[in-house]
């Protein structure tokens, strides 16, 4: 899969992470002393820091850091890497760690490299696992699909459909999932429905460095957004519900029941916000309440529960 060069936002993030490191180094290592003395001071500081970490039994906590560094390297790549390369690095580093287990320092370095390779491989695998076509241009036409999730709103509901057909779109270019709004009608997770939809490609960030809905939609397998106008019909499915979709449908039904229960017990917009914080279903929060949360500077607490809805 071809990939565009790393965006300015990604490069800025990497520079920010790298910029933290010099601030953690001892001042003498970055001063005006001769190079040999600075290197020795840096070596002494590193040895003391590692000894302190080992004494406090914290080296294990650095494994997620190393894995996160590998993920950052994946996002900085200028094209989609092959999965075999980080897996080979992981196996090689893990094997060296076992072979050098009697030399703790060398083994620790190999384990750190293995964690970084694991993070890189996780990024490659996740992208390959959810990769699906994105709608290339706006379209209006008939759509059929399984209802994966339902979120009730003040007027209508918001659905995520696992698409089985879109009129005029060949199978190889058809999005795997679409997110649509409906103004009327009652559907439940697991239903196979048909209707006339107006679909758009997922939008990008409104400003440089802002929230990128298109990126989050991609990693959730959503290739188009829009609305269904008119009547929604239940139609026979072309195949049985896949087991993975059946699991997602069951989870969404449980989330909907829990959302309604919390909202009814809490009452009003307080109950709606409480339900959103627990289940991620924000449809019961009115736009006036959303504006109040934005004005108070705490809207991100609710939004981060399920950011793809924004």
Short mmCIF file of C-alpha atoms in Angstrom, two decimals, residues 168-296:
data_model
loop_
_atom_site.label_atom_id
_atom_site.label_comp_id
_atom_site.label_asym_id
_atom_site.label_seq_id
_atom_site.Cartn_x
_atom_site.Cartn_y
_atom_site.Cartn_z
CA UNK A 168 -22.83 2.00 -8.85
CA UNK A 169 -19.78 1.10 -6.75
CA UNK A 170 -17.85 -2.04 -7.76
CA UNK A 171 -17.00 -4.49 -4.95
CA UNK A 172 -13.27 -3.70 -5.05
CA UNK A 173 -13.97 0.01 -4.46
CA UNK A 174 -16.80 -0.43 -1.96
CA UNK A 175 -16.21 0.82 1.61
CA UNK A 176 -16.36 -1.86 4.27
CA UNK A 177 -18.33 0.30 6.70
CA UNK A 178 -20.27 3.55 6.42
CA UNK A 179 -21.64 5.82 9.10
CA UNK A 180 -25.04 7.34 8.33
CA UNK A 181 -27.70 9.37 10.10
CA UNK A 182 -31.41 8.59 9.84
CA UNK A 183 -34.24 10.95 10.76
CA UNK A 184 -36.99 8.36 11.15
CA UNK A 185 -37.49 4.64 11.35
CA UNK A 186 -36.52 2.02 13.91
CA UNK A 187 -33.71 -0.43 13.35
CA UNK A 188 -31.73 -2.68 15.65
CA UNK A 189 -28.15 -3.94 15.59
CA UNK A 190 -27.97 -7.02 13.38
CA UNK A 191 -30.74 -5.97 10.97
CA UNK A 192 -30.03 -6.05 7.25
CA UNK A 193 -31.50 -2.88 5.77
CA UNK A 194 -31.78 -1.02 2.49
CA UNK A 195 -32.33 2.65 1.74
CA UNK A 196 -31.31 5.57 -0.41
CA UNK A 197 -28.19 7.21 0.98
CA UNK A 198 -26.17 10.32 0.28
CA UNK A 199 -22.56 9.40 0.99
CA UNK A 200 -19.39 11.50 1.23
CA UNK A 201 -15.73 10.62 1.74
CA UNK A 202 -14.67 11.02 5.42
CA UNK A 203 -13.53 14.64 5.94
CA UNK A 204 -10.00 15.60 6.92
CA UNK A 205 -8.97 18.04 9.65
CA UNK A 206 -10.62 21.45 9.59
CA UNK A 207 -7.27 23.06 10.36
CA UNK A 208 -3.62 21.99 10.29
CA UNK A 209 -2.87 19.83 13.30
CA UNK A 210 -6.57 19.63 14.25
CA UNK A 211 -8.75 16.61 14.84
CA UNK A 212 -8.52 14.34 11.80
CA UNK A 213 -11.81 12.50 11.45
CA UNK A 214 -10.61 10.84 8.23
CA UNK A 215 -7.68 9.22 10.04
CA UNK A 216 -9.84 7.90 12.87
CA UNK A 217 -12.47 6.72 10.38
CA UNK A 218 -9.79 4.78 8.49
CA UNK A 219 -8.64 2.98 11.63
CA UNK A 220 -12.27 2.09 12.40
CA UNK A 221 -12.86 0.77 8.89
CA UNK A 222 -15.30 3.55 7.99
CA UNK A 223 -14.97 4.50 4.34
CA UNK A 224 -17.87 6.95 3.95
CA UNK A 225 -20.26 9.10 5.97
CA UNK A 226 -23.64 10.54 5.13
CA UNK A 227 -27.36 10.08 5.68
CA UNK A 228 -30.26 7.90 4.58
CA UNK A 229 -33.29 9.83 3.39
CA UNK A 230 -36.73 8.35 3.11
CA UNK A 231 -37.95 4.92 4.08
CA UNK A 232 -35.65 2.23 5.45
CA UNK A 233 -36.63 -1.33 4.60
CA UNK A 234 -35.64 -4.62 6.17
CA UNK A 235 -34.43 -6.90 3.37
CA UNK A 236 -33.11 -10.48 3.26
CA UNK A 237 -29.39 -10.72 3.88
CA UNK A 238 -27.19 -12.16 1.12
CA UNK A 239 -25.39 -14.31 3.70
CA UNK A 240 -25.61 -15.15 7.41
CA UNK A 241 -24.26 -12.70 9.97
CA UNK A 242 -20.47 -13.25 10.26
CA UNK A 243 -19.37 -14.34 13.73
CA UNK A 244 -17.22 -11.27 14.29
CA UNK A 245 -20.07 -8.97 13.32
CA UNK A 246 -22.44 -10.97 15.52
CA UNK A 247 -20.09 -10.36 18.45
CA UNK A 248 -19.98 -6.62 17.71
CA UNK A 249 -23.77 -6.54 17.43
CA UNK A 250 -24.16 -8.24 20.80
CA UNK A 251 -21.79 -5.76 22.43
CA UNK A 252 -23.61 -2.80 20.90
CA UNK A 253 -26.97 -4.08 22.14
CA UNK A 254 -25.55 -4.34 25.65
CA UNK A 255 -24.11 -0.82 25.40
CA UNK A 256 -27.47 0.57 24.29
CA UNK A 257 -29.29 -1.10 27.18
CA UNK A 258 -26.71 0.19 29.65
CA UNK A 259 -26.87 3.69 28.14
CA UNK A 260 -30.64 3.86 28.53
CA UNK A 261 -30.45 2.53 32.07
CA UNK A 262 -27.85 5.06 33.22
CA UNK A 263 -29.61 7.94 31.46
CA UNK A 264 -32.98 7.06 33.00
CA UNK A 265 -31.58 6.69 36.51
CA UNK A 266 -29.47 9.86 36.27
CA UNK A 267 -32.22 11.86 34.59
CA UNK A 268 -31.92 14.82 32.25
CA UNK A 269 -28.64 15.89 30.71
CA UNK A 270 -26.71 14.78 33.78
CA UNK A 271 -27.77 11.21 33.10
CA UNK A 272 -26.97 11.60 29.39
CA UNK A 273 -23.43 12.78 30.16
CA UNK A 274 -22.94 10.01 32.73
CA UNK A 275 -24.07 7.42 30.18
CA UNK A 276 -21.69 8.84 27.57
CA UNK A 277 -18.75 8.63 29.98
CA UNK A 278 -19.51 4.96 30.74
CA UNK A 279 -20.57 3.58 27.34
CA UNK A 280 -19.32 6.16 24.81
CA UNK A 281 -22.85 6.70 23.44
CA UNK A 282 -23.22 10.48 23.17
CA UNK A 283 -26.45 10.71 21.19
CA UNK A 284 -28.58 11.64 24.21
CA UNK A 285 -26.53 14.77 24.90
CA UNK A 286 -28.21 17.79 23.33
CA UNK A 287 -26.29 20.32 21.27
CA UNK A 288 -26.89 22.93 23.97
CA UNK A 289 -25.17 20.69 26.51
CA UNK A 290 -22.32 20.05 24.08
CA UNK A 291 -21.85 23.81 23.72
CA UNK A 292 -21.82 24.19 27.51
CA UNK A 293 -19.16 21.47 27.79
CA UNK A 294 -17.07 23.19 25.10
CA UNK A 295 -17.40 26.55 26.87
CA UNK A 296 -16.27 24.94 30.13
#
